[in-house]
Short mmCIF file of C-alpha atoms in Angstrom, two decimals:
data_model
loop_
_atom_site.label_atom_id
_atom_site.label_comp_id
_atom_site.label_asym_id
_atom_site.label_seq_id
_atom_site.Cartn_x
_atom_site.Cartn_y
_atom_site.Cartn_z
CA MET Q 1 42.39 138.99 112.47
CA GLN Q 2 43.66 139.16 108.89
CA ASP Q 3 41.96 137.71 105.80
CA LEU Q 4 42.17 133.93 106.36
CA ALA Q 5 42.88 133.16 102.71
CA SER Q 6 45.81 135.57 102.77
CA VAL Q 7 47.08 134.11 106.05
CA ASP Q 8 46.87 130.57 104.74
CA TRP Q 9 48.73 131.52 101.55
CA SER Q 10 51.40 133.25 103.64
CA ARG Q 11 51.73 130.13 105.76
CA ALA Q 12 51.97 128.02 102.62
CA GLN Q 13 54.61 130.32 101.16
CA PHE Q 14 56.73 130.25 104.32
CA ALA Q 15 56.34 126.48 104.56
CA LEU Q 16 57.37 126.14 100.90
CA THR Q 17 60.46 128.32 101.45
CA ALA Q 18 61.40 126.50 104.67
CA ILE Q 19 60.97 123.05 103.12
CA TYR Q 20 63.14 123.92 100.12
CA HIS Q 21 65.71 125.70 102.31
CA PHE Q 22 66.03 122.68 104.55
CA LEU Q 23 66.79 120.46 101.60
CA PHE Q 24 70.14 122.28 101.41
CA VAL Q 25 70.92 123.07 105.06
CA PRO Q 26 71.43 119.55 106.53
CA LEU Q 27 74.05 118.70 103.92
CA THR Q 28 75.95 121.94 104.62
CA LEU Q 29 75.92 121.29 108.39
CA GLY Q 30 77.28 117.76 108.25
CA LEU Q 31 79.33 117.66 105.07
CA SER Q 32 81.43 120.60 106.29
CA PHE Q 33 82.58 118.52 109.27
CA ILE Q 34 83.06 115.36 107.18
CA ILE Q 35 85.32 117.35 104.83
CA ALA Q 36 87.20 118.75 107.83
CA PHE Q 37 87.80 115.22 109.16
CA MET Q 38 89.01 114.04 105.74
CA GLU Q 39 91.39 116.95 105.30
CA THR Q 40 92.69 116.47 108.84
CA ILE Q 41 93.59 112.87 107.91
CA TYR Q 42 95.31 114.19 104.77
CA VAL Q 43 97.39 116.72 106.72
CA LYS Q 44 98.27 114.13 109.40
CA THR Q 45 99.22 111.31 107.01
CA GLY Q 46 100.38 113.22 103.92
CA ASN Q 47 98.55 110.60 101.81
CA PRO Q 48 97.50 112.39 98.55
CA GLU Q 49 94.46 110.07 98.25
CA TRP Q 50 92.87 111.92 101.16
CA LYS Q 51 93.45 115.23 99.36
CA LYS Q 52 91.60 113.86 96.32
CA ILE Q 53 88.79 112.63 98.55
CA THR Q 54 88.52 115.99 100.32
CA LYS Q 55 88.45 117.93 97.05
CA PHE Q 56 85.72 115.71 95.59
CA TRP Q 57 83.34 116.19 98.51
CA LEU Q 58 84.28 119.87 98.71
CA ARG Q 59 82.95 120.42 95.17
CA LEU Q 60 79.57 118.96 96.15
CA PHE Q 61 79.58 120.99 99.37
CA ALA Q 62 80.21 124.24 97.45
CA ILE Q 63 77.29 123.65 95.05
CA ASN Q 64 74.94 122.95 97.94
CA PHE Q 65 76.23 125.87 100.03
CA ALA Q 66 75.61 128.47 97.32
CA ILE Q 67 72.02 127.44 96.63
CA GLY Q 68 71.25 127.05 100.34
CA VAL Q 69 72.27 130.67 100.99
CA ALA Q 70 69.87 131.92 98.29
CA THR Q 71 66.84 130.22 99.84
CA GLY Q 72 67.82 131.24 103.38
CA ILE Q 73 67.94 134.95 102.52
CA ILE Q 74 64.44 134.78 101.05
CA MET Q 75 63.13 133.32 104.32
CA GLU Q 76 64.43 136.29 106.30
CA PHE Q 77 62.82 138.75 103.86
CA GLU Q 78 59.46 137.02 104.30
CA PHE Q 79 59.37 138.05 107.96
CA GLY Q 80 59.04 141.61 106.67
CA THR Q 81 56.81 141.02 103.66
CA ASN Q 82 54.36 138.41 104.96
CA TRP Q 83 54.73 138.64 108.74
CA ALA Q 84 54.98 142.37 109.40
CA ASN Q 85 52.81 142.31 112.55
CA TYR Q 86 54.97 139.57 113.99
CA SER Q 87 58.13 141.50 113.13
CA TRP Q 88 56.75 144.61 114.83
CA PHE Q 89 55.63 142.72 117.94
CA VAL Q 90 58.90 140.85 118.60
CA GLY Q 91 61.44 142.29 116.16
CA ASP Q 92 63.59 143.62 119.02
CA ILE Q 93 64.04 140.07 120.32
CA PHE Q 94 63.86 137.93 117.23
CA GLY Q 95 66.18 140.25 115.31
CA ALA Q 96 69.06 139.97 117.81
CA PRO Q 97 70.02 136.31 117.21
CA LEU Q 98 69.50 136.75 113.46
CA ALA Q 99 71.81 139.79 113.51
CA ILE Q 100 74.48 137.85 115.44
CA GLU Q 101 74.12 135.03 112.94
CA GLY Q 102 74.70 137.41 110.04
CA ILE Q 103 77.51 139.46 111.57
CA PHE Q 104 79.58 136.71 113.15
CA ALA Q 105 78.65 133.21 112.00
CA PHE Q 106 77.81 133.85 108.35
CA PHE Q 107 80.78 136.20 107.88
CA LEU Q 108 83.03 133.57 109.47
CA GLU Q 109 81.97 130.82 107.11
CA ALA Q 110 81.78 133.12 104.07
CA THR Q 111 85.28 134.55 104.67
CA PHE Q 112 87.01 131.21 105.11
CA PHE Q 113 84.93 129.57 102.37
CA ALA Q 114 86.99 131.51 99.80
CA VAL Q 115 90.23 130.10 101.25
CA LEU Q 116 88.70 126.63 101.49
CA PHE Q 117 87.64 126.54 97.86
CA PHE Q 118 90.33 128.61 96.12
CA GLY Q 119 93.22 128.36 98.58
CA TRP Q 120 94.66 124.94 97.64
CA ASP Q 121 98.40 125.44 96.83
CA ARG Q 122 98.05 129.17 97.64
CA VAL Q 123 98.18 128.95 101.43
CA SER Q 124 99.93 126.52 103.76
CA LYS Q 125 98.37 123.14 104.52
CA GLY Q 126 97.86 124.20 108.12
CA PHE Q 127 96.05 127.43 107.23
CA HIS Q 128 93.89 125.67 104.67
CA LEU Q 129 92.90 123.07 107.26
CA PHE Q 130 92.19 125.87 109.73
CA SER Q 131 89.92 127.50 107.12
CA THR Q 132 88.07 124.23 106.56
CA TRP Q 133 87.33 123.90 110.27
CA MET Q 134 86.25 127.56 110.45
CA VAL Q 135 83.74 127.00 107.65
CA ALA Q 136 82.36 123.95 109.47
CA ILE Q 137 82.15 125.79 112.80
CA GLY Q 138 80.70 128.91 111.15
CA SER Q 139 78.01 126.90 109.39
CA ASN Q 140 76.95 125.32 112.64
CA LEU Q 141 77.09 128.63 114.53
CA SER Q 142 74.69 130.02 111.92
CA ALA Q 143 72.34 127.20 112.75
CA LEU Q 144 72.75 127.90 116.48
CA TRP Q 145 71.52 131.50 116.29
CA ILE Q 146 68.69 130.74 113.88
CA LEU Q 147 67.49 127.94 116.14
CA VAL Q 148 67.81 130.15 119.22
CA ALA Q 149 65.42 132.54 117.45
CA ASN Q 150 63.09 129.68 116.56
CA GLY Q 151 63.34 128.30 120.11
CA TRP Q 152 62.21 131.66 121.46
CA MET Q 153 59.05 131.48 119.32
CA GLN Q 154 58.31 128.07 120.87
CA PHE Q 155 59.11 129.23 124.44
CA PRO Q 156 59.28 133.03 124.79
CA VAL Q 157 61.53 134.02 127.73
CA GLY Q 158 63.77 136.93 128.72
CA THR Q 159 61.35 139.60 127.49
CA THR Q 160 58.74 142.06 128.69
CA PHE Q 161 55.87 143.77 126.88
CA ASN Q 162 56.04 147.57 126.52
CA ASP Q 163 52.53 149.01 126.29
CA ASP Q 164 53.91 152.35 125.04
CA THR Q 165 55.43 150.86 121.89
CA LEU Q 166 53.21 147.74 121.74
CA ARG Q 167 56.38 145.69 121.31
CA ASN Q 168 58.10 142.97 123.29
CA GLU Q 169 61.57 143.99 124.45
CA MET Q 170 64.48 141.84 125.50
CA THR Q 171 65.28 142.05 129.22
CA ASN Q 172 67.72 139.15 129.54
CA PHE Q 173 69.85 138.14 126.54
CA PHE Q 174 71.19 135.02 128.27
CA GLU Q 175 67.69 133.69 128.99
CA VAL Q 176 66.97 133.96 125.28
CA ALA Q 177 70.35 132.58 124.12
CA LEU Q 178 70.47 129.72 126.65
CA SER Q 179 66.79 128.77 126.54
CA PRO Q 180 66.55 124.98 127.08
CA VAL Q 181 64.12 124.77 124.17
CA GLY Q 182 66.50 126.61 121.81
CA ILE Q 183 69.55 124.58 122.87
CA SER Q 184 67.80 121.21 122.61
CA LYS Q 185 66.36 122.23 119.25
CA PHE Q 186 69.83 123.20 118.01
CA LEU Q 187 71.45 119.94 119.14
CA HIS Q 188 68.68 117.80 117.67
CA THR Q 189 68.53 119.69 114.37
CA VAL Q 190 72.27 119.79 113.66
CA SER Q 191 72.80 116.17 114.64
CA GLY Q 192 69.93 115.26 112.31
CA GLY Q 193 71.75 117.22 109.60
CA TYR Q 194 74.92 115.21 110.30
CA VAL Q 195 72.94 111.99 109.76
CA THR Q 196 71.58 113.28 106.44
CA SER Q 197 75.10 114.21 105.32
CA ALA Q 198 76.50 110.85 106.39
CA LEU Q 199 73.79 109.08 104.38
CA PHE Q 200 74.66 111.26 101.38
CA VAL Q 201 78.37 110.36 101.53
CA LEU Q 202 77.62 106.72 102.36
CA GLY Q 203 75.21 106.33 99.43
CA ILE Q 204 77.42 107.96 96.80
CA SER Q 205 80.46 106.04 98.02
CA ALA Q 206 78.44 102.83 97.88
CA TYR Q 207 77.47 103.63 94.27
CA PHE Q 208 81.13 104.00 93.26
CA MET Q 209 81.96 100.72 94.98
CA LEU Q 210 79.10 98.94 93.21
CA LYS Q 211 80.37 100.26 89.86
CA ASN Q 212 83.97 99.46 90.87
CA LYS Q 213 85.01 103.06 90.11
CA HIS Q 214 87.52 104.87 92.35
CA PHE Q 215 87.08 101.88 94.65
CA GLN Q 216 89.75 102.64 97.27
CA LEU Q 217 88.82 106.33 97.53
CA ALA Q 218 85.13 105.49 97.77
CA LYS Q 219 85.75 102.89 100.46
CA LYS Q 220 87.72 105.36 102.56
CA SER Q 221 84.82 107.85 102.24
CA PHE Q 222 82.37 105.07 103.09
CA ILE Q 223 84.14 104.28 106.37
CA VAL Q 224 84.29 107.94 107.40
CA ALA Q 225 80.58 108.34 106.63
CA ALA Q 226 79.57 105.17 108.48
CA SER Q 227 81.57 106.21 111.57
CA PHE Q 228 80.29 109.80 111.52
CA GLY Q 229 76.75 108.60 110.85
CA LEU Q 230 76.69 106.08 113.70
CA LEU Q 231 77.91 108.62 116.27
CA SER Q 232 75.50 111.26 114.93
CA SER Q 233 72.48 108.96 114.86
CA LEU Q 234 73.12 107.87 118.45
CA PHE Q 235 73.34 111.52 119.47
CA VAL Q 236 70.06 112.19 117.62
CA LEU Q 237 68.47 109.57 119.88
CA PHE Q 238 69.76 111.36 122.99
CA SER Q 239 68.89 114.88 121.79
CA GLY Q 240 65.47 113.71 120.59
CA ASP Q 241 64.65 112.45 124.07
CA GLU Q 242 65.60 115.84 125.56
CA SER Q 243 63.59 117.67 122.87
CA ALA Q 244 60.52 115.57 123.67
CA TYR Q 245 60.93 116.38 127.37
CA GLN Q 246 61.11 120.10 126.61
CA VAL Q 247 58.02 119.86 124.40
CA ALA Q 248 56.16 118.05 127.20
CA GLN Q 249 57.04 120.81 129.67
CA LYS Q 250 56.57 123.87 127.45
CA GLN Q 251 54.16 122.77 124.68
CA PRO Q 252 52.04 119.88 126.07
CA MET Q 253 49.47 120.22 123.26
CA LYS Q 254 52.18 119.53 120.69
CA LEU Q 255 53.25 116.38 122.57
CA ALA Q 256 49.63 115.20 122.79
CA ALA Q 257 49.27 115.66 119.01
CA MET Q 258 52.60 113.87 118.36
CA GLU Q 259 51.27 110.83 120.23
CA GLY Q 260 47.56 111.09 119.31
CA LEU Q 261 46.85 111.25 123.05
CA TYR Q 262 43.35 112.62 123.67
CA LYS Q 263 42.76 111.57 127.26
CA GLY Q 264 45.67 112.09 129.61
CA GLU Q 265 47.08 109.16 131.55
CA VAL Q 266 49.29 108.38 134.52
CA ASN Q 267 52.29 106.39 133.26
CA ALA Q 268 51.20 106.93 129.64
CA GLY Q 269 52.58 104.57 127.03
CA VAL Q 270 54.25 105.60 123.80
CA VAL Q 271 52.67 104.56 120.49
CA ALA Q 272 55.34 102.65 118.58
CA MET Q 273 53.08 102.26 115.56
CA GLY Q 274 49.47 103.21 114.92
CA ILE Q 275 46.71 104.21 112.52
CA LEU Q 276 44.53 107.11 113.61
CA ASP Q 277 40.76 107.08 113.29
CA HIS Q 278 40.05 110.34 111.48
CA SER Q 279 36.41 110.35 112.60
CA LYS Q 280 37.63 110.94 116.16
CA LYS Q 281 36.39 114.27 117.59
CA ILE Q 282 37.72 116.31 120.49
CA GLY Q 283 35.83 115.43 123.66
CA ASP Q 284 34.07 112.27 122.45
CA ASN Q 285 34.77 108.82 123.91
CA LYS Q 286 35.82 107.19 120.65
CA ASP Q 287 39.18 105.40 120.53
CA PRO Q 288 41.53 107.66 118.50
CA PHE Q 289 43.26 104.62 116.93
CA ILE Q 290 42.03 101.99 114.51
CA LEU Q 291 45.02 99.96 115.62
CA LYS Q 292 48.19 100.63 117.54
CA ILE Q 293 51.20 98.98 119.14
CA GLU Q 294 52.02 100.67 122.42
CA ALA Q 295 55.01 100.44 124.75
CA PRO Q 296 53.75 101.06 128.31
CA TYR Q 297 55.15 103.73 130.66
CA ILE Q 298 57.63 105.18 128.15
CA LEU Q 299 55.74 108.36 127.22
CA GLY Q 300 55.14 109.16 130.89
CA VAL Q 301 58.82 108.70 131.76
CA MET Q 302 59.92 110.67 128.68
CA ALA Q 303 57.53 113.55 129.42
CA THR Q 304 58.00 113.82 133.18
CA ARG Q 305 61.29 112.04 133.96
CA GLY Q 306 59.51 109.91 136.56
CA LEU Q 307 56.89 107.25 137.31
CA ASN Q 308 53.29 107.72 138.43
CA ASN Q 309 53.05 111.17 136.83
CA PHE Q 310 50.23 112.48 134.67
CA THR Q 311 50.72 113.30 130.98
CA PRO Q 312 47.86 115.55 129.72
CA GLY Q 313 45.99 114.74 126.54
CA ILE Q 314 44.22 116.98 124.03
CA ASP Q 315 40.89 116.83 125.91
CA ASP Q 316 42.57 117.81 129.21
CA LEU Q 317 44.19 120.84 127.59
CA VAL Q 318 41.03 121.93 125.77
CA PHE Q 319 38.47 121.38 128.55
CA GLY Q 320 40.77 121.57 131.58
CA ASN Q 321 41.41 119.01 134.32
CA GLU Q 322 40.86 120.20 137.90
CA LYS Q 323 42.41 117.08 139.42
CA PHE Q 324 45.75 117.87 137.82
CA ASN Q 325 45.38 121.65 137.97
CA ILE Q 326 45.17 122.14 134.19
CA PRO Q 327 43.17 125.25 133.18
CA SER Q 328 40.66 125.01 130.34
CA ALA Q 329 41.33 126.75 127.04
CA GLN Q 330 38.14 128.79 127.53
CA SER Q 331 39.46 130.20 130.83
CA ARG Q 332 42.68 131.16 129.04
CA ILE Q 333 40.70 132.75 126.19
CA ASP Q 334 38.75 134.80 128.76
CA SER Q 335 42.01 135.82 130.44
CA GLY Q 336 43.51 136.80 127.07
CA LYS Q 337 40.50 138.96 126.24
CA ILE Q 338 40.88 140.74 129.60
CA ALA Q 339 44.54 141.45 128.69
CA ILE Q 340 43.63 142.81 125.24
CA LYS Q 341 40.85 144.98 126.71
CA ALA Q 342 43.22 146.31 129.38
CA LEU Q 343 45.72 147.25 126.66
CA GLU Q 344 43.05 149.12 124.72
CA ASN Q 345 41.96 150.98 127.87
CA ILE Q 346 45.57 151.87 128.74
CA LYS Q 347 45.75 153.81 125.49
CA ILE Q 348 42.55 155.70 126.35
CA ALA Q 349 43.72 156.40 129.92
CA LYS Q 350 47.02 157.77 128.59
CA GLU Q 351 45.18 160.13 126.27
CA GLU Q 352 43.18 161.33 129.32
CA ASN Q 353 46.41 161.68 131.37
CA ASN Q 354 44.84 159.41 134.03
CA THR Q 355 48.03 157.98 135.56
CA GLN Q 356 46.27 156.09 138.36
CA LYS Q 357 44.03 154.33 135.84
CA VAL Q 358 47.04 153.48 133.68
CA LYS Q 359 48.77 151.94 136.70
CA GLU Q 360 45.73 149.78 137.57
CA LEU Q 361 45.25 148.64 133.97
CA ARG Q 362 48.92 147.73 133.67
CA GLU Q 363 48.55 145.44 136.66
CA VAL Q 364 45.56 143.77 134.98
CA LEU Q 365 47.54 143.43 131.75
CA GLN Q 366 50.52 141.86 133.49
CA GLU Q 367 48.32 139.41 135.42
CA ASN Q 368 46.85 138.13 132.17
CA MET Q 369 49.75 138.68 129.77
CA HIS Q 370 50.72 134.98 129.73
CA ASN Q 371 47.36 134.30 128.03
CA PHE Q 372 47.48 137.34 125.74
CA GLY Q 373 47.38 135.38 122.47
CA TYR Q 374 44.41 133.27 123.59
CA GLY Q 375 42.31 136.44 123.50
CA TYR Q 376 42.43 136.37 119.70
CA LEU Q 377 41.04 132.81 119.45
CA ASP Q 378 37.36 132.16 118.79
CA LYS Q 379 36.85 128.83 120.55
CA PRO Q 380 38.81 126.37 122.75
CA GLU Q 381 39.27 123.84 119.93
CA ASP Q 382 41.38 126.41 118.06
CA ILE Q 383 44.39 125.49 120.26
CA VAL Q 384 44.55 121.98 118.71
CA PRO Q 385 47.05 121.57 115.84
CA PRO Q 386 46.45 119.17 112.90
CA VAL Q 387 46.76 115.89 114.81
CA GLY Q 388 47.12 113.51 111.88
CA LEU Q 389 49.94 115.38 110.14
CA THR Q 390 51.81 115.90 113.41
CA PHE Q 391 51.39 112.28 114.51
CA TYR Q 392 52.45 110.64 111.24
CA SER Q 393 55.37 113.06 110.72
CA PHE Q 394 56.67 112.34 114.21
CA HIS Q 395 56.44 108.59 113.84
CA THR Q 396 58.00 108.68 110.37
CA MET Q 397 60.95 110.60 111.82
CA VAL Q 398 61.35 108.19 114.75
CA ALA Q 399 61.08 105.08 112.54
CA LEU Q 400 63.70 106.41 110.12
CA GLY Q 401 65.98 107.42 113.00
CA THR Q 402 65.89 103.85 114.30
CA TYR Q 403 66.62 102.49 110.82
CA PHE Q 404 69.61 104.83 110.43
CA ILE Q 405 71.25 103.56 113.64
CA ILE Q 406 70.96 99.98 112.39
CA LEU Q 407 72.22 100.86 108.89
CA PHE Q 408 75.27 102.77 110.14
CA PHE Q 409 76.12 100.04 112.68
CA VAL Q 410 75.91 97.26 110.07
CA THR Q 411 77.87 99.16 107.40
CA LEU Q 412 80.60 100.20 109.84
CA PHE Q 413 80.91 96.67 111.20
CA LEU Q 414 81.20 95.17 107.70
CA SER Q 415 83.62 97.89 106.63
CA MET Q 416 85.89 97.23 109.60
CA ALA Q 417 85.70 93.52 108.81
CA ASN Q 418 86.95 94.52 105.35
CA SER Q 419 84.10 92.79 103.54
CA ILE Q 420 81.46 95.42 102.80
CA GLU Q 421 82.01 95.04 99.02
CA ASP Q 422 80.73 91.45 99.27
CA PHE Q 423 77.33 92.69 100.46
CA ARG Q 424 76.01 94.34 97.32
CA LYS Q 425 72.39 94.46 98.52
CA ILE Q 426 73.49 96.46 101.54
CA LEU Q 427 75.46 98.80 99.28
CA TRP Q 428 72.35 99.33 97.14
CA LEU Q 429 70.40 99.90 100.34
CA CYS Q 430 72.86 102.68 101.17
CA VAL Q 431 72.29 104.27 97.75
CA PHE Q 432 68.51 104.22 98.11
CA SER Q 433 68.74 105.52 101.69
CA ILE Q 434 70.08 108.93 100.57
CA PRO Q 435 66.61 110.58 100.32
CA LEU Q 436 65.47 109.07 103.62
CA GLY Q 437 67.67 111.48 105.58
CA TYR Q 438 65.96 114.42 103.90
CA ILE Q 439 62.52 112.91 104.58
CA ALA Q 440 63.37 112.52 108.27
CA SER Q 441 64.64 116.12 108.50
CA GLU Q 442 61.55 117.56 106.82
CA ALA Q 443 59.27 115.40 108.98
CA GLY Q 444 61.01 116.78 112.07
CA TRP Q 445 60.32 120.35 110.98
CA ILE Q 446 56.68 119.51 110.27
CA VAL Q 447 56.36 118.22 113.83
CA ALA Q 448 58.04 121.34 115.21
CA GLU Q 449 56.04 123.90 113.23
CA VAL Q 450 52.69 122.28 112.46
CA GLY Q 451 52.57 120.82 115.97
CA ARG Q 452 52.69 124.28 117.56
CA GLN Q 453 49.80 125.75 115.57
CA PRO Q 454 47.92 128.05 115.98
CA TRP Q 455 50.85 129.96 117.46
CA ALA Q 456 53.39 132.19 115.75
CA ILE Q 457 54.68 132.87 119.28
CA GLN Q 458 53.59 130.32 121.85
CA ASP Q 459 50.61 131.63 123.88
CA LEU Q 460 51.30 135.26 122.87
CA MET Q 461 50.48 135.64 119.19
CA PRO Q 462 48.43 133.37 116.91
CA VAL Q 463 49.41 133.09 113.26
CA GLY Q 464 46.32 134.98 112.09
CA ILE Q 465 47.43 138.09 113.99
CA ALA Q 466 51.10 137.77 112.98
CA ALA Q 467 50.47 138.00 109.24
CA THR Q 468 50.68 141.12 107.11
CA ASP Q 469 47.35 142.45 105.81
CA LEU Q 470 47.89 141.50 102.18
CA ALA Q 471 45.43 140.73 99.42
CA SER Q 472 45.42 136.96 98.93
CA ILE Q 473 45.97 137.36 95.17
CA ASN Q 474 49.33 139.02 95.85
CA VAL Q 475 50.46 136.16 98.07
CA LYS Q 476 49.22 133.59 95.54
CA ILE Q 477 51.36 135.22 92.85
CA SER Q 478 54.50 135.35 95.03
CA PHE Q 479 53.86 131.76 96.18
CA SER Q 480 53.68 130.59 92.56
CA LEU Q 481 56.84 132.50 91.62
CA PHE Q 482 58.77 131.08 94.57
CA ALA Q 483 57.52 127.58 93.81
CA VAL Q 484 58.86 127.83 90.26
CA LEU Q 485 62.12 129.48 91.37
CA PHE Q 486 62.88 126.98 94.15
CA THR Q 487 62.03 124.02 91.94
CA ALA Q 488 64.35 125.38 89.26
CA LEU Q 489 67.12 125.83 91.86
CA LEU Q 490 66.62 122.29 93.13
CA ILE Q 491 66.71 120.82 89.63
CA ALA Q 492 69.83 122.88 88.87
CA GLU Q 493 71.53 121.63 92.04
CA ILE Q 494 70.70 118.00 91.33
CA LYS Q 495 71.92 118.27 87.72
CA ILE Q 496 75.18 119.98 88.70
CA MET Q 497 75.77 117.51 91.51
CA LEU Q 498 75.13 114.50 89.27
CA LYS Q 499 77.57 115.92 86.75
CA GLN Q 500 80.25 116.32 89.41
CA ILE Q 501 79.56 112.85 90.81
CA LYS Q 502 79.88 111.41 87.31
CA LEU Q 503 83.31 113.02 86.99
CA GLY Q 504 84.34 111.19 90.16
CA PHE Q 505 87.24 111.76 92.52
#
């Protein structure tokens, strides 16, 4: 296990990079499609107002795109600098989707981005529109391959461990690419990005309408954003349900933390709202909530797709539950230590040219390989993620998601009734809702990543083993530099965007 201070600083640095990067990504994902819809209307109708509208939002998209790329590249470098053991252990698998993302998706969007931004009046309308759609599709394909890679970390499939190289190797590309966890993560993440983008366009359009500037152009943008946002937010609801089901099946500890569920239940209810009691300890009989509002049956149905089924809680997963055939964490730790010991002995047997011994030890390793990562943990409680942060992040995301559906429905209805400008409080609400999309997106990532601790790769590699053996002072310095750099980039983006917004359509 590496120096804990160094590991924690590496975690903090990656979290910092990811949080800043995902301030830019959602807008790129959704605004690219919104621009494509607007330009399609322009090409279909020939109305020059739609060209003005498209060009205005394109300027904001370009600013965001450029800064988002810079933070994304740094994230990929950190796998090598801060997570070298992880990169060695699974680089053959994890690298494949990232390589596809770089070679195909990023090149696709980068190539057509030049035509999109500089090609007005230089190429035909049809080819320019084609380029716009290619940028939108390329941006989302980039997200697909990155989230396939992330999905594999949450649910490693399609691989086998090679004890000669001490690396995991891909045995089935399609199992990795079509993993249900990766696909559901992609659909939920990109649709969440569409909602953030729709809120961005809705809020800025509402501001212009409130100030009675570029009123007709702003109102057209407002209607597109409200329509796109309503469809996207409804899809987020659907994809979120599927994501929760996948979490329940593949990462039950994360689901238990999301709901603050310590003792498993048949037909468990979902906590609509609650305040956790932070004095609650694993294994005691104290109520985990100071207060809560619960909707009965829903968590059980969401987690198992049926009635009268058991949803395990934190205590069941830590101490085991014989009635429902759930092994204890200690038994998995013991199994993991057997796997690690077998691997060490394989190396010795190879040096002694004892092929029969190698064969027997490989069988032991394979029997216990699914618990390999547990062998590096000290005690059963180590498998529990930070419950409070996971719980509150999840419920913040869900509450905001519900609010977005209502907001988009109301604004679209009033827009279609041609009277949205008479509801100035609702327009101001749209303006102040712009940051809420970002908060929901970041909360979702906190649930996904904090909720799966202590794992870098679920059940196979804890974070402490994945990190590079660096002196903590080095990581502190790079953390501080990145914090200053990313903050400067964010301030620069906001200032440039505000300047462009001030110039108007």
